[in-house]
mmCIF file of C-alpha atoms and ligand atoms in Angstrom:
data_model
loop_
_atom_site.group_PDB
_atom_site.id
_atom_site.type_symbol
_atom_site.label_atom_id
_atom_site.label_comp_id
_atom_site.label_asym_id
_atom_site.label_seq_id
_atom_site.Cartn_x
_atom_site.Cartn_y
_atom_site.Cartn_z
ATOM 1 C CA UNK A 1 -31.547 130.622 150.988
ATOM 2 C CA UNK A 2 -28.132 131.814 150.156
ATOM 3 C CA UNK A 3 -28.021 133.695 146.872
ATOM 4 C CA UNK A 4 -26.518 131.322 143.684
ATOM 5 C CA UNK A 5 -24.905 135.034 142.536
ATOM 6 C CA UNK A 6 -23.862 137.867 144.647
ATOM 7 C CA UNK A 7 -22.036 141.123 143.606
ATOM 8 C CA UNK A 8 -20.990 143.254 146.048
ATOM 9 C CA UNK A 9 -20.100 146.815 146.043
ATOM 10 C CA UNK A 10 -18.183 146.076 142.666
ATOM 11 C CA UNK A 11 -16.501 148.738 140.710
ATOM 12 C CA UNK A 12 -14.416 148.783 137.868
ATOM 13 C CA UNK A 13 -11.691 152.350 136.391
ATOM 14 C CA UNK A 14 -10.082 152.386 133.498
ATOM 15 C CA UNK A 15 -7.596 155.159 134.258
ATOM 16 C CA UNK A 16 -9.621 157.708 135.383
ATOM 17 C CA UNK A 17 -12.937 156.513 134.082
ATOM 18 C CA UNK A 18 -15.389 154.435 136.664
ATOM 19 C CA UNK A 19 -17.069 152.512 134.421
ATOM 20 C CA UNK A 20 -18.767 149.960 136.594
ATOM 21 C CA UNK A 21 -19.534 152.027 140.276
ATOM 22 C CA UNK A 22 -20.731 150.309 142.973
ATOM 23 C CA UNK A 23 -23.052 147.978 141.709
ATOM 24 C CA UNK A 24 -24.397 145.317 143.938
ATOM 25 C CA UNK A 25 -27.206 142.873 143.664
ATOM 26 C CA UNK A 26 -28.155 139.108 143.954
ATOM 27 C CA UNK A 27 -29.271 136.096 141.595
ATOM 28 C CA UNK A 28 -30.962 133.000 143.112
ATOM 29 C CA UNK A 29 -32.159 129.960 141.883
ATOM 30 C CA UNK A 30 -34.845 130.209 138.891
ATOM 31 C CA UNK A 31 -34.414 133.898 138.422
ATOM 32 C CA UNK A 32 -34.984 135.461 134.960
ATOM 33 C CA UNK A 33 -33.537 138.965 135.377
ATOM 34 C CA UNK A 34 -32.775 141.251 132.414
ATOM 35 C CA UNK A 35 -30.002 143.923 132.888
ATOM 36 C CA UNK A 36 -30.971 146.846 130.611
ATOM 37 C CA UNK A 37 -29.343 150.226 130.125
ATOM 38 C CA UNK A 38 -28.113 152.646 127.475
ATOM 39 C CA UNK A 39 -25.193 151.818 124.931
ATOM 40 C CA UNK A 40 -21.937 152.294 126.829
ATOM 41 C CA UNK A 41 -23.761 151.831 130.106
ATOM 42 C CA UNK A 42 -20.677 149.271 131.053
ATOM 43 C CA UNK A 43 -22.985 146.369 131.181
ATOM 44 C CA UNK A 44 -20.611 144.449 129.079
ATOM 45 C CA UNK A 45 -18.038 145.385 131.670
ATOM 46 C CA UNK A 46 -20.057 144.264 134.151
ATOM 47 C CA UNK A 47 -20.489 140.623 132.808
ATOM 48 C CA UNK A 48 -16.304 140.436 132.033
ATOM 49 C CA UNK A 49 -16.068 141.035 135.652
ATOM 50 C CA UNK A 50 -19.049 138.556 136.420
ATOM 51 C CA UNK A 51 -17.116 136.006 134.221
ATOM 52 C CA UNK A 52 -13.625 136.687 135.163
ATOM 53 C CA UNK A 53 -12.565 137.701 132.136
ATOM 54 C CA UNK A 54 -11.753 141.009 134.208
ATOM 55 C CA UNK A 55 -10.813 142.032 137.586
ATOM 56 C CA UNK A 56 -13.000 143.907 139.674
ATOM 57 C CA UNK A 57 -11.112 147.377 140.834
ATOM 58 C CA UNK A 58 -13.314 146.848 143.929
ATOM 59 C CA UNK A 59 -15.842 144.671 145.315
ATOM 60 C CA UNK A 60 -16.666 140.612 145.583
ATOM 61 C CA UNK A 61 -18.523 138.571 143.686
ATOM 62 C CA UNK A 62 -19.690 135.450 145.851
ATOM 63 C CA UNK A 63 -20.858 132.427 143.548
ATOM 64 C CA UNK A 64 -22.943 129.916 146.117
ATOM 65 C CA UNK A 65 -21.437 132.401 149.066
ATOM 66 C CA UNK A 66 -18.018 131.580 147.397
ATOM 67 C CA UNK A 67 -15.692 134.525 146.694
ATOM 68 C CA UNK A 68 -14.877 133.973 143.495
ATOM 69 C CA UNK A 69 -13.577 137.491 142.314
ATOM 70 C CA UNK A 70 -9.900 135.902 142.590
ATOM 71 C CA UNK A 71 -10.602 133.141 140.184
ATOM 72 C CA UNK A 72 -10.256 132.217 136.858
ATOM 73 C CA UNK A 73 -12.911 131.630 133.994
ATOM 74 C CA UNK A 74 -12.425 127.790 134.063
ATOM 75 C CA UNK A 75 -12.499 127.769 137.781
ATOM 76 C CA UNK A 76 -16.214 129.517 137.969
ATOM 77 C CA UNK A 77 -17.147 127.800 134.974
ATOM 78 C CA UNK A 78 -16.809 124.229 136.774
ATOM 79 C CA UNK A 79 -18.591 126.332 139.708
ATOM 80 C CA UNK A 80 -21.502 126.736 137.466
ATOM 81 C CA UNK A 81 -21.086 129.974 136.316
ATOM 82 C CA UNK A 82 -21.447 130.615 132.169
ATOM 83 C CA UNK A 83 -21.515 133.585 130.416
ATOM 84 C CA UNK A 84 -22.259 133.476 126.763
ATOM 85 C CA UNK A 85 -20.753 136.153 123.780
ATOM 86 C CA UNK A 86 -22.202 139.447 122.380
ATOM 87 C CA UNK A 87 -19.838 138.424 119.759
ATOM 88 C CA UNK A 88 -20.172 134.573 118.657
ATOM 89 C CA UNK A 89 -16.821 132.606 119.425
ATOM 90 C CA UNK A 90 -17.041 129.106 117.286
ATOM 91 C CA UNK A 91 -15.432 126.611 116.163
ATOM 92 C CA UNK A 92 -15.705 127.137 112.488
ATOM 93 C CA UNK A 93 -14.257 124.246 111.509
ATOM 94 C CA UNK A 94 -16.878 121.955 113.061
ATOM 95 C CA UNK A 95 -19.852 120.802 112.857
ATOM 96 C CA UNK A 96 -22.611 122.224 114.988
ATOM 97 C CA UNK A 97 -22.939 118.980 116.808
ATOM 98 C CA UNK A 98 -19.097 118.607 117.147
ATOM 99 C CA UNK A 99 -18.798 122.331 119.019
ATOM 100 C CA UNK A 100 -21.167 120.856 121.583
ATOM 101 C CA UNK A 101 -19.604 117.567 122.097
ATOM 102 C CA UNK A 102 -16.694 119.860 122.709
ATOM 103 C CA UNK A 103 -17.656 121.660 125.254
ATOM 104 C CA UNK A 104 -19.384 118.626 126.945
ATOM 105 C CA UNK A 105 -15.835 117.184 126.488
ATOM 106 C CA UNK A 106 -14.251 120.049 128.064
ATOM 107 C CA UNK A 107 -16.737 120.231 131.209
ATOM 108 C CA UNK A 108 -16.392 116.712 131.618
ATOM 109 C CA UNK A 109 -12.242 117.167 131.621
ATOM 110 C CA UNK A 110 -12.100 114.919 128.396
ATOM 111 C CA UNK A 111 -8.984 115.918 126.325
ATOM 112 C CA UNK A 112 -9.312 117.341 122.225
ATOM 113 C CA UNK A 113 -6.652 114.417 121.591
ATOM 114 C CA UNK A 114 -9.497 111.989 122.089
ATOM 115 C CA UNK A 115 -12.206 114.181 120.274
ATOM 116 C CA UNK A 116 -12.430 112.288 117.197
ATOM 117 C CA UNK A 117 -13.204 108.612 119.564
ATOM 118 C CA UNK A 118 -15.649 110.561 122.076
ATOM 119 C CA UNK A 119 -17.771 112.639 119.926
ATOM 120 C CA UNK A 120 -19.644 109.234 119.163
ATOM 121 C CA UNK A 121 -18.795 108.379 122.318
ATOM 122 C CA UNK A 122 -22.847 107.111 123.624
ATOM 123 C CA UNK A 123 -22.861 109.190 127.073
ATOM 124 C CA UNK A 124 -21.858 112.536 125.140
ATOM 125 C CA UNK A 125 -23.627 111.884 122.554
ATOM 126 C CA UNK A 126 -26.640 111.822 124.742
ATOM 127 C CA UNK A 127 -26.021 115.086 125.850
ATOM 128 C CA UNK A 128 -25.319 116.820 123.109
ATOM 129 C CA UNK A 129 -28.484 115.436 121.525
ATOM 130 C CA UNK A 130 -30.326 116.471 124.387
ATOM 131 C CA UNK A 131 -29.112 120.132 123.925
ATOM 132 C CA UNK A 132 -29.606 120.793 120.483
ATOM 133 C CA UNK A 133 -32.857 118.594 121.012
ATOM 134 C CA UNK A 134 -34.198 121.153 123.853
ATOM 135 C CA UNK A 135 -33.034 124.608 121.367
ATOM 136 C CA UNK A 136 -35.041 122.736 118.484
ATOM 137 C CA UNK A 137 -31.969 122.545 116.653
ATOM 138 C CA UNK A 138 -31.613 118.737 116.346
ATOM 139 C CA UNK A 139 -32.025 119.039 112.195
ATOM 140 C CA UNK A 140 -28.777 121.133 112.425
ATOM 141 C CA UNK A 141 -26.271 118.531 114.066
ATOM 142 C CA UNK A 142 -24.316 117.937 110.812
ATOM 143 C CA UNK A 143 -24.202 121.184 109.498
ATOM 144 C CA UNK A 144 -20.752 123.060 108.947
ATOM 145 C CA UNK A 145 -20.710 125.834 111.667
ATOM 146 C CA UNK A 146 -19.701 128.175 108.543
ATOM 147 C CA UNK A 147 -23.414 127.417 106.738
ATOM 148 C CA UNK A 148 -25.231 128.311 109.687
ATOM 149 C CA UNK A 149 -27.536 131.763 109.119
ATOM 150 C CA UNK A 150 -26.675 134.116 111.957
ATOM 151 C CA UNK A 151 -29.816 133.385 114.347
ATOM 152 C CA UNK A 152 -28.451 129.463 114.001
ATOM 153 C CA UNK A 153 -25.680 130.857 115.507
ATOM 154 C CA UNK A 154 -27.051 132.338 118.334
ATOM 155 C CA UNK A 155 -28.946 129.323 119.124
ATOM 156 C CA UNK A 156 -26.159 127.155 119.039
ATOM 157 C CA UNK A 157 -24.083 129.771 121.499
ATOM 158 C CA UNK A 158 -26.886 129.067 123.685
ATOM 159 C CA UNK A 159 -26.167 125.017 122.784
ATOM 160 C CA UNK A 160 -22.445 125.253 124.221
ATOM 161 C CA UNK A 161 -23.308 127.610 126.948
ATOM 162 C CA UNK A 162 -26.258 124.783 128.328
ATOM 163 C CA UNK A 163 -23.549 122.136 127.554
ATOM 164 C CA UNK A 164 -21.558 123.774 130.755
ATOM 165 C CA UNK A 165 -24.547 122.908 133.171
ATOM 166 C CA UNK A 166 -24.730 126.161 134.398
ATOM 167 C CA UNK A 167 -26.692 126.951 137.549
ATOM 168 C CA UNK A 168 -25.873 130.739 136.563
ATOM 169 C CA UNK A 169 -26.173 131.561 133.076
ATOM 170 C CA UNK A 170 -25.465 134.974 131.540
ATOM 171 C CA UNK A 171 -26.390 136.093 128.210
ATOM 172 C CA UNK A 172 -24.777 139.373 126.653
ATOM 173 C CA UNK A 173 -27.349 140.355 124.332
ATOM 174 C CA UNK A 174 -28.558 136.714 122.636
ATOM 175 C CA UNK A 175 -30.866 138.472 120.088
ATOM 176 C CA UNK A 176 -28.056 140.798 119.107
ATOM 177 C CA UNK A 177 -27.438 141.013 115.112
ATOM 178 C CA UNK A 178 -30.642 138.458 114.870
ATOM 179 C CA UNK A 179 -33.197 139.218 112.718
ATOM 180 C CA UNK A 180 -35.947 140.814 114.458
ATOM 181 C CA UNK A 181 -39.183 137.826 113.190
ATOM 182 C CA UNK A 182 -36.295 135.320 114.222
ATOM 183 C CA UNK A 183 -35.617 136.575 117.820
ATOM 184 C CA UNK A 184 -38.858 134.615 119.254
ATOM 185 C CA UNK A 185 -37.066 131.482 118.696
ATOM 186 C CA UNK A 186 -33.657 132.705 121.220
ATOM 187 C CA UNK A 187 -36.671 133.554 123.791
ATOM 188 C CA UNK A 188 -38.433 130.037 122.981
ATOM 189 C CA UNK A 189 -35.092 128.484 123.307
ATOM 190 C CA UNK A 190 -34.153 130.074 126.769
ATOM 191 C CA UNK A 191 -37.576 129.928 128.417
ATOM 192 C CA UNK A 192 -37.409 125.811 127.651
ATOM 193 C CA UNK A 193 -33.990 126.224 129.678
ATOM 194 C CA UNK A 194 -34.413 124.515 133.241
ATOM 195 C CA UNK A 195 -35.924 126.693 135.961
ATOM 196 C CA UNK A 196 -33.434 126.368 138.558
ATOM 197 C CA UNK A 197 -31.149 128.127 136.217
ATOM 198 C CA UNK A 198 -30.982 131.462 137.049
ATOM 199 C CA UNK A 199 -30.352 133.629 133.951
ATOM 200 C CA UNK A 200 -28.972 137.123 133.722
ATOM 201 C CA UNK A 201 -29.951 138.562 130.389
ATOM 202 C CA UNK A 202 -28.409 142.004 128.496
ATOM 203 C CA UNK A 203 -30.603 143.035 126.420
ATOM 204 C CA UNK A 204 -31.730 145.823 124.040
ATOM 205 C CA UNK A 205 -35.017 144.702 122.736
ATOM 206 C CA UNK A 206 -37.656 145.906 125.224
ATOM 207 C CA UNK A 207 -40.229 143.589 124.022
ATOM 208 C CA UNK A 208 -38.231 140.879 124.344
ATOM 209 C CA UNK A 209 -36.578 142.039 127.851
ATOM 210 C CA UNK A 210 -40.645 142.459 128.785
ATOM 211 C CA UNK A 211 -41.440 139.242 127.828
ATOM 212 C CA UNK A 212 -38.369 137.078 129.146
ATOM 213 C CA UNK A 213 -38.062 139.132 132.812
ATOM 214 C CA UNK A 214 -39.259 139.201 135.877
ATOM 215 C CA UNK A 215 -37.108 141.486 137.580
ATOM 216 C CA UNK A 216 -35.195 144.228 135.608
ATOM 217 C CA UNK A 217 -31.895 146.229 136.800
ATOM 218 C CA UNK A 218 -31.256 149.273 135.069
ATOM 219 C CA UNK A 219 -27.745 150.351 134.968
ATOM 220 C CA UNK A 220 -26.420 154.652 134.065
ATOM 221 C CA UNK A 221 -22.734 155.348 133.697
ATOM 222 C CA UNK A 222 -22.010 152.551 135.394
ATOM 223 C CA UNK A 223 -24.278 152.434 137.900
ATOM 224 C CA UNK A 224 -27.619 150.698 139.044
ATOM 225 C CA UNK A 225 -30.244 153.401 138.891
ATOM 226 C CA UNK A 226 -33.258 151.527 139.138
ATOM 227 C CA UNK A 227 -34.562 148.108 139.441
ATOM 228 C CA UNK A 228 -38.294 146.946 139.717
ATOM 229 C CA UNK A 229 -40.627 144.462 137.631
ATOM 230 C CA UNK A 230 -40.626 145.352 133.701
ATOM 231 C CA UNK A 231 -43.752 147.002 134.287
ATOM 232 C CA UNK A 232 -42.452 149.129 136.960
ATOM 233 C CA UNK A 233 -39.456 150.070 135.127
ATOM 234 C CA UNK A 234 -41.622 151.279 132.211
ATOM 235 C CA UNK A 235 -42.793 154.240 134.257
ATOM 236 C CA UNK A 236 -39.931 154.868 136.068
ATOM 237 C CA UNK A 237 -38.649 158.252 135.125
ATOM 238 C CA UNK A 238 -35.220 157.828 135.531
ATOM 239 C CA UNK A 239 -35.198 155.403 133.647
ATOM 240 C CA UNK A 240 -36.701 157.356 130.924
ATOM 241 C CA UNK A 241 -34.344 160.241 131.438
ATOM 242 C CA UNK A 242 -30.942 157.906 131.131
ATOM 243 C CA UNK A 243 -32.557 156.242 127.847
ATOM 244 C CA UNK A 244 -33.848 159.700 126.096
ATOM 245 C CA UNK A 245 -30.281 161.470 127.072
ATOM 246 C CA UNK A 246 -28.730 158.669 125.038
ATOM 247 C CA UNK A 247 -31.033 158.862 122.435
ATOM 248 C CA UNK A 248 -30.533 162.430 122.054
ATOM 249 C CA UNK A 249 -26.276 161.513 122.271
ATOM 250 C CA UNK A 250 -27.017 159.164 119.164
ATOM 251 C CA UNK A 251 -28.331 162.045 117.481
ATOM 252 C CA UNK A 252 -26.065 164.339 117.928
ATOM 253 C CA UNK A 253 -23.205 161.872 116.891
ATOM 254 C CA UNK A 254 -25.130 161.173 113.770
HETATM 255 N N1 ADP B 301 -10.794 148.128 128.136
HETATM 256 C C1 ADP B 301 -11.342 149.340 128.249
HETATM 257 N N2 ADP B 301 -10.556 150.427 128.425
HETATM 258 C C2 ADP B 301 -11.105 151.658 128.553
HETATM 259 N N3 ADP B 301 -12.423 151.909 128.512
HETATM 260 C C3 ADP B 301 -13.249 150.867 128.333
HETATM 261 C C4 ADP B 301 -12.766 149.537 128.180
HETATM 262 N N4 ADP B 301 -13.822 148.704 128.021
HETATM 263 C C5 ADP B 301 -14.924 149.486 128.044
HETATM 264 N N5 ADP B 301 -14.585 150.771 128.237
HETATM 265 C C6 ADP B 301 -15.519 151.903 128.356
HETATM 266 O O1 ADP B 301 -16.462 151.587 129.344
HETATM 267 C C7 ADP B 301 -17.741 152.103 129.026
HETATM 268 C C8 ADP B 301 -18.772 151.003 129.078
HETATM 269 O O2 ADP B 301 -18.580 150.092 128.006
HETATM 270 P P1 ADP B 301 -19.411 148.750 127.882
HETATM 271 O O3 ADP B 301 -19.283 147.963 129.128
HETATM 272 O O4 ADP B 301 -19.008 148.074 126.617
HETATM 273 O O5 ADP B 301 -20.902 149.309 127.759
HETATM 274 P P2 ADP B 301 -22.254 148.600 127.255
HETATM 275 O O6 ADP B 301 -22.008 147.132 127.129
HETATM 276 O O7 ADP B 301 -23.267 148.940 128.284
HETATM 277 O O8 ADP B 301 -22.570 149.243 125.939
HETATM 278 C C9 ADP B 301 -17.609 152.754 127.655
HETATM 279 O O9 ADP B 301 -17.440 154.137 127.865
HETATM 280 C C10 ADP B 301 -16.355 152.132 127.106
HETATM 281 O O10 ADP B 301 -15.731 153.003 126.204
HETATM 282 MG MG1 MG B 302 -22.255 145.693 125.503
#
């Protein structure tokens, strides 16, 4: 089966600084992988890259055995492949209901000039009721994106990221800034997700990571050091040394 994702042999400088080095590995269909790794790591870098919201120095990144590393965001979003934001993008203006019609809208090549006819419009209302339906966020259609508590928000970037029909879906840290009792609910609303998506997934919380993946890749200074089950990756010492020395960086910085 070819893989849905493929990096290969991708690296990434910033002057003189390799920040992503050599990192290759493959997603297929129905995966739940969790990337994991110390702060500064580059796994956010690694996902820009992923996206297209920056070029590889080296390497290819095949999407359905596509080479994709020479296009643009659009171009791999209508191939499939979404990334959502460590840092919530919105439309603050709208409604929660309205930001999903508009990405439905935008996926479906439907212009803004038309948004105020189409977001009634039945088939997108169907889907956008379907999405916030699935996140058990239907009670929240109407609501001002601006009253939303933070978790809301992360559901709801979860909402326009399932709106693109991904078949590769990549979160950068979903829980982030959530309160910890709350973060069951981002889990809840990925693992109702459909299973032939496959799902990268940045993440910090290790009980969450544990519970969401089957397959872990730990990335070092740029690099993949380890990858394995969660269980696996538990023991591994490596894996212990790369989180302790940044620990004991944290420390020393504070
Ligand atoms: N645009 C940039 N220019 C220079 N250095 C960068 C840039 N973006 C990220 N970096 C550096 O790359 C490293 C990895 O950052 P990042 O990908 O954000 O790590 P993580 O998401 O794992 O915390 C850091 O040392 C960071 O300072
Ligand atoms: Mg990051």
């Amino acid at each position: 089966m070819t893989a849905l994702l493929e990096l290969q042999h991708l690296s990434k400088s910033f002057g003189g600084l390799r920040v992503t080095d050599d990192v290759s590995f493959t997603l297929s269909s129905g995966d739940r992988v969790a990337l994991i790794g110390p702060n500064g790591a580059g796994k956010t870098t690694l996902v820009n890259q992923i996206s297209g919201d920056l070029d590889p120095s080296e390497g290819r990144i095949l999407l359905g055995g596509v080479d994709v590393t020479g296009a643009s965001i659009a171009e791999r979003v209508q191939g499939g492949l979404v990334r959502t934001f460590q840092v919530t993008r919105l439309f603050t203006g709208l409604t929660v209901a309205e930001n999903v019609a508009l990405a439905v809208m935008q996926r479906r090549g439907l212009t803004k000039r038309m948004f105020s006819s189409v977001i009634n419009r039945a088939d997108v209302r169907e889907e956008w009721q379907s999405i916030l339906g699935l996140l058990g966020i239907a009670q929240l259609a109407a609501m001002p994106v601006t009253k939303l508590a933070y978790g809301q928000q992360r559901l709801l970037d979860l909402a326009i990221g399932l709106a693109m029909k991904p078949r590769v879906l990549v979160l950068d840290e979903p829980a982030a800034g959530v309160p910890h009792d709350e973060s069951p609910r981002i889990l809840e609303a990925i693992g109702k997700m459909s299973p032939d998506i496959a799902i990268l997934m940045i993440e910090h919380d290790m009980d969450l990571v544990f519970k969401f993946a089957k397959r872990v890749l730990v990335l070092a200074s740029g690099a993949l050091i380890f990858e394995g089950t969660p269980a696996e990756v538990k023991e591994n010492a490596a894996v212990r040394t790369a989180y302790l020395g940044s620990y004991a960086d944290a420390r020393r910085a504070s």
